[in-house]
Amino acid sequence: MRNPIDVLNSLSDKSKNLSYRFERLYRNLYNPEFYLLAYKNIYSNKGSMTPGVNGITIDGMSSQRISKLIESLKDRSYCPSPARRTYIAKKSNPTKKRPLGIPSGDDKLVQEVVRMILESIYEPTFSDASHGFRPKKSCHTALVKIQKTFTGAKWFVEGDIKACFDSFDHHVLIDILRKRINDEAFIDLMWKFLKAGYMEQWQYHMTYSGTPQGSGISPILANIYLNELDRYMEEYKAKVNSMVRTVNPAHRNMASRIFHYKAKNDAIWDSLSAEEQKQRAKTLRQMQAEQRSLPTHPVQETSYKALQYVRYADDFIVGVIGSQEDAETLKQDLTIFLKEKLGLTLSAEKTKITNTAQCARFLGYDIFVSRSQDIKRLKNGKRQRVYSGVVQLRMPHEKWTAKLLEYGAIRISKDTSGKERWKAMPRGKLMNKTDIDILSRYNAEIRGYYNYYSIAGNVSTLNHFSSLMKYSMLKTFGSKYRCQVSKIRQRYIKDGEFTVQYETKSGPKEAIYYHGGFRKKAEPSLGQVDMLEIYKKYDKPNSLAVRLRAKKCELCGIECSGLEIHQVKRLKDLTGQSEWEMEMLRRRRKTLAVCPSCHHEIHNSMKS
């Protein structure tokens, strides 16, 4: 069998030829190495151990289980189980729920193999304007793209597609896949996933549209579907951006006057007296100041139009240089295209057209284009308007306020005059945790929030967020030990920092409350902007495959050709009271390759 990395690499290379159609993809599903790689990719995911409708998780992964799965794919008897429907709160509005379908363990494995194949085929050809569910792309890369390309935009068109993921037309999606895939066996498998349905309160429901949200293939299928929108916008942009921009005649005339005045001065400068030189230099500064006060381009410019487009999943935003009528026309054209070509509905009410002097909300940030005429002296000594037309990113005040309320870190009340009163509160759910767990939780929440808003111009306002979180933490410790906050300060403050001591295998250590500050970052951290070849992330040693092939039980030590992988959700949930738990804790792994007998005993001990 071919190495999966080589297969994915080959698919990526061929995909760059847009006329190439892929054949015999389905046979890759017969390769056991693909499933070992798929298991390595998903076993550490948060929901990997969540059971599907049949109660099966990826616990118990073995070569025999993979072989059985491959046989069902070979004889075409494989049929995905209906997803188990559950509901989770929306981040944007916790009072509302969105449906999530949880596949069975075997379906997760097959879907991951399919996802890798589809990603290798389509990822190299996706638009640079697309940033959701893609390798080394993120919300930050989308926001940075807006900041760099929306300069001078006059209008925002904020796109909102009604129930986007639930509205994908299955026939349209299959037709899109068929443009690049000439393998009916693979297409039939895609139909099976799309039509698998879901179970809710033990009642089966068929799926007539949409992608299976919560499944491993849903993100890549959504990008394949919405890539049609990206291509349409690229063509639309090419037509609009073909015009040449005019220069404000007054600005051009003043620039010409300055040029000739400087040339005249240079010719006679040495013959001038000191007073005359001073007067001419003053006149030149006045002319330059007048030029800076003039707009570079006509305020009511009609001949030049341009647009930029960025999409993250089903959210997109367009920056338009032109009139409000141009933005309205774009909205109408998008409505027609989405309806006629993709069967999607652009919300007339939620798709807003906003003047860029006001804020548009995108990916949790407020975005606007500065009209500031302030002057800045550059490194070369020249004074220039550097802020006008520049895109500004801001962290909305209500976002971090809502986050404090979500954590239960504050309570907001109103006094008799109607003025808001903010009060830091202890968090009851954390009181039973260890000192280091409480501190780590607060630090993780602060760092996570700072990391997301680190490219906002006003990120320094998180100092207020952090101070409220710190007082909430002090009150949580006070409630835990039933003492005043002043006593907690005396006990834990060391060298001016809140410090918690804890024990590790290597000895005692200390952790302190986050004090790294909240400075704006020019670029996202962790290399999120850089693109890598999509298959490189898989090209790492697969220790799980090595352990299965070792044919030696990691618990009892006997030779066994049918090893199974036992998996737990979290290591910290283990008590160490049984031999298998002690072995997992010793190895610091949440997986254990064991013989069927040991695996059976492990599950029996978990029930007792």
Coordinates of C-alpha atoms in Angstrom, one line a residue:
M1 CA 0.0 0.0 0.0
R2 CA 1.2 3.5 -0.8
N3 CA 2.2 5.9 1.9
P4 CA -0.8 8.2 2.5
I5 CA 1.5 11.3 2.5
D6 CA 2.7 10.4 -1.0
V7 CA -0.9 10.0 -2.2
L8 CA -2.0 13.4 -0.7
N9 CA 1.1 15.0 -2.1
S10 CA 0.3 13.6 -5.6
L11 CA -3.3 14.8 -5.4
S12 CA -2.3 18.3 -4.5
D13 CA 0.2 18.5 -7.4
K14 CA -2.4 17.3 -9.9
S15 CA -5.1 19.7 -8.5
K16 CA -3.2 22.7 -9.7
N17 CA -4.2 21.8 -13.2
L18 CA -7.8 23.1 -13.1
S19 CA -8.9 20.9 -16.0
Y20 CA -7.7 17.7 -14.4
R21 CA -10.4 15.3 -13.2
F22 CA -9.6 12.8 -10.5
E23 CA -10.3 9.1 -11.0
R24 CA -10.0 6.0 -8.8
L25 CA -10.2 8.0 -5.5
Y26 CA -12.3 5.4 -3.8
R27 CA -9.6 2.8 -3.9
N28 CA -7.6 4.9 -1.4
L29 CA -10.3 3.9 1.2
Y30 CA -8.9 0.3 1.0
N31 CA -5.5 1.5 2.4
P32 CA -5.2 0.7 6.2
E33 CA -2.4 3.3 6.5
F34 CA -5.0 6.0 5.7
Y35 CA -7.1 5.0 8.7
L36 CA -4.1 4.9 11.0
L37 CA -3.2 8.4 9.9
A38 CA -6.9 9.5 10.3
Y39 CA -7.0 8.1 13.8
K40 CA -3.8 10.0 14.7
N41 CA -5.4 13.2 13.4
I42 CA -8.7 12.9 15.4
Y43 CA -8.0 10.9 18.5
S44 CA -6.9 14.0 20.5
N45 CA -9.9 16.1 19.4
K46 CA -12.2 17.3 22.1
G47 CA -15.2 15.4 20.8
S48 CA -13.4 12.2 19.7
M49 CA -14.8 10.2 22.6
T50 CA -18.3 11.5 22.3
P51 CA -20.5 8.5 21.2
G52 CA -22.7 8.6 18.2
V53 CA -26.3 7.3 18.0
N54 CA -25.0 3.7 18.2
G55 CA -22.9 4.4 21.3
I56 CA -19.7 3.7 19.4
T57 CA -16.6 5.9 19.9
I58 CA -13.1 5.6 18.5
D59 CA -12.1 3.8 21.7
G60 CA -11.0 0.3 20.9
M61 CA -9.3 1.1 17.6
S62 CA -7.5 -1.9 16.2
S63 CA -6.2 -3.4 12.9
Q64 CA -9.1 -5.8 12.9
R65 CA -11.6 -3.0 13.3
I66 CA -10.0 -1.1 10.3
S67 CA -10.0 -4.3 8.2
K68 CA -13.7 -4.9 8.9
L69 CA -14.4 -1.3 7.9
I70 CA -12.4 -1.6 4.7
E71 CA -14.3 -4.8 3.8
S72 CA -17.6 -3.0 4.1
L73 CA -16.4 -0.3 1.8
K74 CA -15.1 -2.8 -0.7
D75 CA -18.4 -4.7 -1.0
R76 CA -20.3 -1.3 -0.8
S77 CA -22.3 -2.4 2.3
Y78 CA -20.9 0.5 4.3
C79 CA -23.7 2.8 5.3
P80 CA -23.1 5.8 7.7
S81 CA -25.2 5.8 10.9
P82 CA -27.6 8.7 11.4
A83 CA -25.9 11.5 13.4
R84 CA -26.9 12.0 17.0
R85 CA -28.5 15.4 17.1
T86 CA -27.6 17.6 20.1
Y87 CA -27.7 21.4 20.6
I88 CA -25.1 23.8 21.8
A89 CA -25.3 27.5 22.7
K90 CA -24.3 30.0 20.0
K91 CA -21.3 32.1 21.0
S92 CA -22.8 35.2 19.6
N93 CA -26.1 34.6 21.5
P94 CA -25.9 32.0 24.3
T95 CA -29.7 32.1 24.7
K96 CA -30.0 30.5 21.2
K97 CA -29.0 27.0 20.3
R98 CA -27.6 25.6 17.1
P99 CA -27.9 21.9 16.1
L100 CA -24.9 19.6 16.0
G101 CA -24.8 16.1 14.6
I102 CA -22.4 13.6 16.3
P103 CA -21.3 10.7 14.0
S104 CA -20.4 7.3 15.3
G105 CA -16.8 6.3 15.8
D106 CA -16.4 4.4 12.6
D107 CA -18.0 7.2 10.6
K108 CA -15.6 9.7 12.1
L109 CA -12.7 7.6 10.9
V110 CA -14.0 7.3 7.3
Q111 CA -15.0 10.9 7.2
E112 CA -11.4 11.9 8.2
V113 CA -10.0 9.9 5.3
V114 CA -12.4 11.5 2.9
R115 CA -11.7 14.9 4.3
M116 CA -7.9 14.5 3.7
I117 CA -8.5 13.5 0.1
L118 CA -10.9 16.3 -0.6
E119 CA -8.6 18.9 1.1
S120 CA -5.7 17.7 -1.0
I121 CA -7.7 18.1 -4.2
Y122 CA -9.4 21.5 -3.4
E123 CA -7.2 23.4 -1.0
P124 CA -4.6 24.4 -3.5
T125 CA -7.3 26.0 -5.7
F126 CA -9.3 27.8 -3.1
S127 CA -9.4 31.6 -3.2
D128 CA -7.1 33.7 -1.1
A129 CA -10.2 35.5 0.1
S130 CA -11.4 32.4 1.9
H131 CA -10.1 32.0 5.5
G132 CA -12.5 29.6 7.4
F133 CA -11.6 26.0 8.1
R134 CA -8.4 26.1 6.2
P135 CA -4.8 25.1 7.1
K136 CA -2.9 28.0 8.6
K137 CA -5.7 30.4 8.1
S138 CA -7.9 31.9 10.8
C139 CA -10.1 34.8 11.9
H140 CA -6.9 36.8 12.3
T141 CA -5.7 36.2 8.8
A142 CA -9.1 37.4 7.5
L143 CA -8.9 40.5 9.6
V144 CA -5.3 41.3 8.6
K145 CA -6.4 40.9 5.0
I146 CA -9.2 43.4 5.5
Q147 CA -6.8 45.8 7.2
K148 CA -4.3 45.6 4.3
T149 CA -6.7 45.6 1.3
F150 CA -9.8 47.7 2.3
T151 CA -7.8 51.0 2.4
G152 CA -9.9 53.9 1.2
A153 CA -13.2 51.9 1.0
K154 CA -16.3 54.1 1.2
W155 CA -18.9 51.4 1.9
F156 CA -19.1 48.0 3.6
V157 CA -21.5 45.3 2.4
E158 CA -21.8 42.8 5.4
G159 CA -23.0 39.5 3.9
D160 CA -25.5 37.3 5.8
I161 CA -26.7 34.1 4.3
K162 CA -29.9 32.6 5.9
A163 CA -29.2 29.2 7.5
C164 CA -26.3 28.8 5.2
F165 CA -25.0 25.3 6.2
D166 CA -28.5 23.9 6.5
S167 CA -29.4 25.2 3.0
F168 CA -26.8 23.7 0.8
D169 CA -28.5 21.9 -2.1
H170 CA -27.2 18.4 -2.3
H171 CA -27.6 18.2 -6.1
V172 CA -25.6 21.4 -6.6
L173 CA -22.9 20.2 -4.2
I174 CA -22.6 16.9 -6.1
D175 CA -22.5 18.7 -9.4
I176 CA -19.6 20.8 -8.1
L177 CA -17.7 17.7 -6.9
R178 CA -18.3 16.0 -10.3
K179 CA -16.5 18.9 -12.0
R180 CA -13.2 17.6 -10.5
I181 CA -14.0 14.0 -9.5
N182 CA -14.7 11.3 -12.1
D183 CA -15.3 8.4 -9.7
E184 CA -18.9 7.3 -9.1
A185 CA -18.0 5.1 -6.2
F186 CA -16.6 8.0 -4.4
I187 CA -19.5 10.2 -5.4
D188 CA -21.9 7.5 -4.1
L189 CA -20.1 7.6 -0.7
M190 CA -20.6 11.4 -0.6
W191 CA -24.4 10.9 -1.3
K192 CA -24.5 8.4 1.6
F193 CA -23.0 10.9 4.0
L194 CA -25.3 13.7 2.8
K195 CA -28.4 11.5 3.1
A196 CA -27.5 9.8 6.4
G197 CA -30.0 11.8 8.4
Y198 CA -30.0 12.3 12.2
M199 CA -31.7 10.9 15.3
E200 CA -33.4 13.3 17.8
Q201 CA -35.1 11.9 20.8
W202 CA -34.9 8.4 19.3
Q203 CA -36.8 9.5 16.2
Y204 CA -35.1 9.4 12.7
H205 CA -35.1 12.4 10.5
M206 CA -34.0 12.5 6.8
T207 CA -31.7 15.2 5.6
Y208 CA -32.9 16.9 2.4
S209 CA -30.4 19.7 2.3
G210 CA -27.3 21.0 4.1
T211 CA -24.0 19.4 5.2
P212 CA -23.8 17.3 8.3
Q213 CA -22.7 19.9 10.8
G214 CA -20.5 18.3 13.5
S215 CA -19.0 15.8 11.0
G216 CA -15.4 15.8 9.9
I217 CA -16.3 16.5 6.2
S218 CA -18.7 19.4 6.8
P219 CA -16.1 22.2 6.8
I220 CA -14.4 21.1 3.6
L221 CA -17.7 20.6 1.9
A222 CA -18.8 24.0 2.9
N223 CA -15.7 25.6 1.5
I224 CA -16.1 23.6 -1.8
Y225 CA -19.7 24.9 -2.0
L226 CA -18.9 28.5 -1.1
N227 CA -15.8 28.5 -3.4
E228 CA -18.4 29.1 -6.1
L229 CA -19.2 32.4 -4.4
D230 CA -15.5 33.2 -4.1
R231 CA -15.0 32.7 -7.8
Y232 CA -18.0 34.8 -8.7
M233 CA -16.6 37.6 -6.5
E234 CA -13.2 37.4 -8.2
E235 CA -14.8 37.8 -11.6
Y236 CA -17.0 40.7 -10.3
K237 CA -14.0 42.3 -8.8
A238 CA -12.0 42.0 -12.0
K239 CA -14.7 43.9 -13.9
V240 CA -15.1 46.6 -11.3
N241 CA -11.4 47.2 -10.6
S242 CA -10.4 47.7 -14.3
M243 CA -10.9 51.4 -14.1
V244 CA -8.1 54.0 -13.6
R245 CA -8.3 56.3 -10.6
T246 CA -8.3 60.0 -11.1
V247 CA -6.3 62.5 -9.1
N248 CA -7.8 65.6 -7.5
P249 CA -6.9 68.5 -9.9
A250 CA -6.3 70.9 -7.0
H251 CA -3.9 68.4 -5.3
R252 CA -2.1 67.8 -8.6
N253 CA -1.8 71.5 -9.3
M254 CA -0.4 72.2 -5.9
A255 CA 2.1 69.4 -6.2
S256 CA 3.3 70.9 -9.6
R257 CA 3.6 74.3 -8.0
I258 CA 5.7 72.9 -5.1
F259 CA 8.0 71.1 -7.6
H260 CA 8.7 74.2 -9.7
Y261 CA 9.1 76.4 -6.6
K262 CA 11.7 73.9 -5.1
A263 CA 13.5 73.8 -8.5
K264 CA 13.6 77.6 -8.6
N265 CA 14.9 77.8 -5.1
D266 CA 17.6 75.3 -5.8
A267 CA 18.8 77.3 -8.8
I268 CA 19.3 80.6 -6.8
W269 CA 19.6 79.3 -3.2
D270 CA 23.3 80.2 -2.8
S271 CA 22.8 83.8 -4.0
L272 CA 20.0 84.4 -1.4
S273 CA 20.5 86.1 2.0
A274 CA 19.8 84.2 5.2
E275 CA 16.6 86.1 5.6
E276 CA 15.5 85.4 2.1
Q277 CA 16.3 81.7 2.5
K278 CA 14.2 81.7 5.7
Q279 CA 11.2 83.3 4.0
R280 CA 11.3 81.0 1.0
A281 CA 11.5 77.9 3.3
K282 CA 8.5 79.2 5.2
T283 CA 6.6 79.7 2.0
L284 CA 7.4 76.2 0.9
R285 CA 6.2 74.7 4.2
Q286 CA 2.9 76.6 3.8
M287 CA 2.5 75.3 0.3
Q288 CA 3.2 71.7 1.5
A289 CA 0.7 72.2 4.4
E290 CA -1.9 73.4 1.9
Q291 CA -1.3 70.3 -0.3
R292 CA -1.7 68.0 2.6
S293 CA -5.1 69.6 3.4
L294 CA -6.3 68.7 -0.1
P295 CA -7.8 65.2 -0.7
T296 CA -5.6 63.2 -3.1
H297 CA -8.6 62.0 -5.0
P298 CA -11.9 63.9 -5.7
V299 CA -14.3 63.7 -2.8
Q300 CA -17.3 62.9 -5.1
E301 CA -15.3 60.6 -7.4
T302 CA -17.5 58.8 -9.9
S303 CA -15.1 57.5 -12.5
Y304 CA -13.2 55.2 -10.2
K305 CA -14.7 52.1 -8.6
A306 CA -13.1 49.2 -6.8
L307 CA -14.0 46.5 -4.3
Q308 CA -12.3 43.9 -2.0
Y309 CA -13.8 40.8 -0.6
V310 CA -13.1 38.5 2.4
R311 CA -15.0 35.5 3.6
Y312 CA -14.7 33.4 6.7
A313 CA -17.0 30.3 6.6
D314 CA -20.5 31.7 5.8
D315 CA -19.7 35.3 6.9
F316 CA -18.3 37.7 4.3
I317 CA -17.7 41.4 3.9
V318 CA -17.0 43.5 0.9
G319 CA -15.3 46.9 0.8
V320 CA -16.5 49.2 -2.0
I321 CA -14.9 52.3 -3.3
G322 CA -17.8 53.9 -5.1
S323 CA -21.3 55.3 -4.4
Q324 CA -24.0 53.8 -2.2
E325 CA -25.8 52.9 -5.4
D326 CA -22.8 50.7 -6.4
A327 CA -23.0 48.9 -3.0
E328 CA -26.8 48.4 -3.5
T329 CA -26.2 47.0 -7.0
L330 CA -23.6 44.6 -5.6
K331 CA -26.1 43.4 -2.9
Q332 CA -28.7 42.8 -5.6
D333 CA -26.3 40.9 -7.8
L334 CA -25.1 38.8 -4.9
T335 CA -28.8 38.0 -4.0
I336 CA -29.5 36.8 -7.6
F337 CA -26.3 34.7 -7.9
L338 CA -26.7 33.0 -4.6
K339 CA -30.4 32.2 -5.3
E340 CA -30.1 31.1 -8.9
K341 CA -26.7 29.3 -8.8
L342 CA -26.3 28.0 -5.2
G343 CA -29.9 27.9 -3.9
L344 CA -29.0 30.2 -1.0
T345 CA -30.8 33.2 0.3
L346 CA -29.1 36.4 1.1
S347 CA -30.9 38.0 4.1
A348 CA -32.2 41.4 2.9
E349 CA -32.5 42.7 6.5
K350 CA -29.2 41.4 7.9
T351 CA -27.0 42.1 4.9
K352 CA -26.2 45.7 5.8
I353 CA -24.7 48.5 3.7
T354 CA -22.6 50.6 6.0
N355 CA -20.7 53.8 5.4
T356 CA -17.1 53.0 6.3
A357 CA -16.9 56.0 8.6
Q358 CA -19.2 53.9 10.9
C359 CA -18.4 50.5 12.3
A360 CA -19.1 47.2 10.6
R361 CA -19.1 44.1 12.9
F362 CA -17.1 41.2 11.5
L363 CA -15.7 38.2 13.4
G364 CA -16.2 39.9 16.7
Y365 CA -14.3 43.1 15.7
D366 CA -15.6 46.6 14.9
I367 CA -14.1 47.7 11.6
F368 CA -14.1 51.2 10.1
V369 CA -12.0 53.4 7.8
S370 CA -10.4 56.4 9.3
R371 CA -11.1 59.9 8.0
S372 CA -8.4 61.4 10.2
Q373 CA -6.3 64.2 8.5
D374 CA -3.7 64.1 11.3
I375 CA -0.1 64.5 10.1
K376 CA 2.8 62.3 11.1
R377 CA 6.5 62.9 10.6
L378 CA 8.1 60.0 8.8
K379 CA 11.6 58.6 9.4
N380 CA 12.9 60.5 6.4
G381 CA 11.7 63.7 7.9
K382 CA 8.7 64.3 5.7
R383 CA 5.3 65.1 7.1
Q384 CA 2.5 63.1 5.7
R385 CA -1.2 62.1 6.3
V386 CA -0.8 58.5 7.2
Y387 CA -4.1 57.8 8.8
S388 CA -6.7 58.9 6.2
G389 CA -8.3 55.9 4.5
V390 CA -6.6 53.4 6.8
V391 CA -8.7 50.5 8.1
Q392 CA -9.0 50.4 11.9
L393 CA -9.8 47.3 14.0
R394 CA -11.4 47.8 17.3
M395 CA -12.5 45.5 20.2
P396 CA -16.1 46.2 21.0
H397 CA -16.7 47.2 24.7
E398 CA -19.8 45.0 24.9
K399 CA -17.8 41.9 23.9
W400 CA -15.5 41.8 26.9
T401 CA -18.3 42.9 29.1
A402 CA -20.4 39.9 27.9
K403 CA -17.4 37.6 28.4
L404 CA -17.1 38.7 32.1
L405 CA -20.8 38.0 32.6
E406 CA -20.5 34.7 30.8
Y407 CA -17.7 33.7 33.2
G408 CA -19.7 34.9 36.2
A409 CA -16.8 37.1 37.1
I410 CA -18.9 40.3 37.6
R411 CA -22.4 41.3 38.4
I412 CA -23.9 44.5 36.9
S413 CA -26.6 46.3 38.8
K414 CA -28.1 49.8 38.7
D415 CA -28.4 52.3 41.5
T416 CA -31.3 54.6 42.2
S417 CA -30.1 57.1 39.6
G418 CA -29.9 54.4 36.9
K419 CA -26.1 54.3 36.9
E420 CA -24.4 51.0 36.3
R421 CA -22.5 49.4 39.2
W422 CA -20.0 46.7 38.4
K423 CA -19.0 44.2 41.1
A424 CA -16.4 41.4 40.9
M425 CA -17.9 38.1 42.0
P426 CA -16.5 34.8 43.2
R427 CA -17.0 31.8 40.8
G428 CA -18.7 29.0 42.7
K429 CA -17.9 26.4 40.1
L430 CA -14.2 26.8 40.6
M431 CA -14.1 26.7 44.5
N432 CA -13.6 23.0 44.7
K433 CA -10.6 23.0 42.4
T434 CA -7.0 23.1 43.5
D435 CA -5.2 26.5 43.8
I436 CA -3.2 25.9 40.7
D437 CA -6.3 24.9 38.7
I438 CA -8.1 28.1 39.7
L439 CA -5.1 30.3 38.7
S440 CA -4.5 28.4 35.5
R441 CA -8.2 28.7 34.5
Y442 CA -8.1 32.5 35.0
N443 CA -4.8 32.8 33.2
A444 CA -6.0 30.7 30.2
E445 CA -9.2 32.8 29.9
I446 CA -7.2 36.1 29.9
R447 CA -4.6 34.9 27.5
G448 CA -7.1 33.4 25.2
Y449 CA -9.1 36.6 25.0
Y450 CA -6.0 38.7 24.6
N451 CA -4.7 36.5 21.8
Y452 CA -7.9 36.9 19.9
Y453 CA -8.1 40.7 20.2
S454 CA -4.3 41.3 20.1
I455 CA -4.5 43.0 16.7
A456 CA -7.2 45.5 17.8
G457 CA -6.1 49.1 18.1
N458 CA -7.7 49.5 21.5
V459 CA -6.6 46.1 23.0
S460 CA -5.0 48.0 25.9
T461 CA -8.5 48.3 27.4
L462 CA -8.2 44.7 28.4
N463 CA -6.3 46.0 31.4
H464 CA -9.8 46.8 32.9
F465 CA -10.9 43.3 31.9
S466 CA -7.9 41.7 33.6
S467 CA -8.3 43.8 36.8
L468 CA -11.9 42.6 37.2
M469 CA -10.8 39.0 36.5
K470 CA -8.1 39.3 39.1
Y471 CA -10.5 40.6 41.8
S472 CA -12.9 37.9 40.9
M473 CA -10.1 35.3 41.4
L474 CA -9.2 36.8 44.8
K475 CA -12.9 36.5 45.8
T476 CA -13.0 32.9 44.5
F477 CA -10.0 32.1 46.7
G478 CA -11.6 34.0 49.6
S479 CA -14.8 32.0 49.2
K480 CA -12.8 28.7 49.0
Y481 CA -10.9 29.4 52.2
R482 CA -13.7 31.4 53.9
C483 CA -11.7 34.5 54.6
Q484 CA -11.4 38.1 53.5
V485 CA -9.7 39.1 50.3
S486 CA -7.1 41.0 52.4
K487 CA -6.0 37.6 53.9
I488 CA -5.8 36.1 50.5
R489 CA -3.5 38.9 49.4
Q490 CA -1.2 38.4 52.4
R491 CA -1.0 34.7 51.8
Y492 CA -0.4 34.7 48.0
I493 CA 1.2 38.0 47.0
K494 CA 4.9 37.5 46.5
D495 CA 7.2 40.2 45.2
G496 CA 4.1 42.1 44.1
E497 CA 2.6 39.2 42.1
F498 CA -0.1 36.8 42.9
T499 CA 1.8 33.5 43.2
V500 CA 0.6 29.9 43.7
Q501 CA 3.1 27.1 44.6
Y502 CA 2.3 23.6 43.4
E503 CA 4.0 20.2 43.3
T504 CA 5.2 18.4 40.2
K505 CA 7.2 15.2 39.6
S506 CA 10.3 17.3 39.2
G507 CA 9.7 19.2 42.4
P508 CA 7.9 22.3 43.6
K509 CA 7.1 25.1 41.2
E510 CA 5.5 28.5 41.1
A511 CA 2.9 30.1 38.8
I512 CA 1.8 33.7 38.8
Y513 CA -1.2 35.6 37.7
Y514 CA -0.9 36.9 34.1
H515 CA 1.1 40.2 34.1
G516 CA 2.4 40.3 30.5
G517 CA 0.4 43.4 29.5
F518 CA -1.9 44.0 26.5
R519 CA 0.1 45.6 23.7
K520 CA -1.2 45.7 20.2
K521 CA 0.4 43.2 17.8
A522 CA 1.1 44.1 14.2
E523 CA 0.6 40.5 13.0
P524 CA -1.1 37.4 14.5
S525 CA 1.1 35.2 16.6
L526 CA 2.1 31.6 16.1
G527 CA 2.7 32.0 12.4
Q528 CA -1.0 32.0 11.6
V529 CA -0.4 34.2 8.5
D530 CA 2.1 31.8 6.9
M531 CA 0.8 29.1 4.5
L532 CA 2.4 25.7 4.5
E533 CA 1.9 22.8 2.1
I534 CA -1.3 21.1 3.4
Y535 CA 0.2 17.6 3.5
K536 CA 3.2 18.6 5.7
K537 CA 1.1 18.7 8.9
Y538 CA 0.5 14.9 8.5
D539 CA 4.1 14.0 7.8
K540 CA 5.1 13.3 11.4
P541 CA 5.9 10.0 13.1
N542 CA 2.7 8.1 13.7
S543 CA 3.4 6.6 17.2
L544 CA -0.1 5.1 17.3
A545 CA 0.5 3.0 14.2
V546 CA 3.9 2.0 15.6
R547 CA 2.4 0.9 18.9
L548 CA -0.3 -1.2 17.1
R549 CA 2.3 -2.9 14.9
A550 CA 4.5 -3.7 18.0
K551 CA 2.0 -6.5 18.8
K552 CA 2.8 -6.2 22.5
C553 CA 0.2 -5.3 25.2
E554 CA 1.3 -2.2 27.0
L555 CA -0.4 -3.4 30.2
C556 CA 0.3 -7.1 30.6
G557 CA 3.2 -7.4 28.2
I558 CA 2.0 -10.5 26.2
E559 CA 2.4 -10.8 22.5
C560 CA -0.8 -10.1 20.6
S561 CA -1.6 -9.5 17.0
G562 CA -5.0 -8.0 17.7
L563 CA -4.1 -5.0 19.9
E564 CA -6.8 -2.4 20.6
I565 CA -6.3 1.2 21.5
H566 CA -8.1 2.2 24.8
Q567 CA -8.7 5.9 25.1
V568 CA -10.0 8.3 27.7
K569 CA -11.2 11.8 27.4
R570 CA -8.8 13.5 29.8
L571 CA -5.8 12.3 31.8
K572 CA -6.7 14.6 34.7
D573 CA -9.9 12.6 35.2
L574 CA -7.9 9.5 36.1
T575 CA -7.5 8.7 39.8
G576 CA -4.6 6.3 39.5
Q577 CA -6.5 3.7 41.6
S578 CA -6.2 0.9 39.0
E579 CA -3.2 -0.5 37.2
W580 CA -4.2 0.8 33.8
E581 CA -4.8 4.3 35.1
M582 CA -1.4 4.3 36.7
E583 CA 0.2 3.1 33.5
M584 CA -1.5 5.9 31.5
L585 CA -0.5 8.5 34.1
R586 CA 3.1 7.2 34.0
R587 CA 3.2 7.4 30.2
R588 CA 1.3 10.7 30.2
R589 CA -0.9 9.5 27.4
K590 CA -4.6 9.2 27.1
T591 CA -4.2 6.1 24.9
L592 CA -3.0 2.6 25.7
A593 CA -2.4 -0.2 23.2
V594 CA -3.7 -3.3 25.0
C595 CA -4.8 -6.9 24.2
P596 CA -8.6 -7.6 23.9
S597 CA -8.5 -9.4 27.3
C598 CA -7.0 -6.3 29.1
H599 CA -9.3 -4.0 27.2
H600 CA -12.3 -6.0 28.4
E601 CA -11.1 -5.9 32.0
I602 CA -10.5 -2.1 31.8
H603 CA -14.1 -1.5 30.7
N604 CA -15.4 -3.8 33.4
S605 CA -13.4 -1.8 36.0
M606 CA -14.9 1.4 34.7
K607 CA -18.4 0.1 35.2
S608 CA -17.8 -1.0 38.8

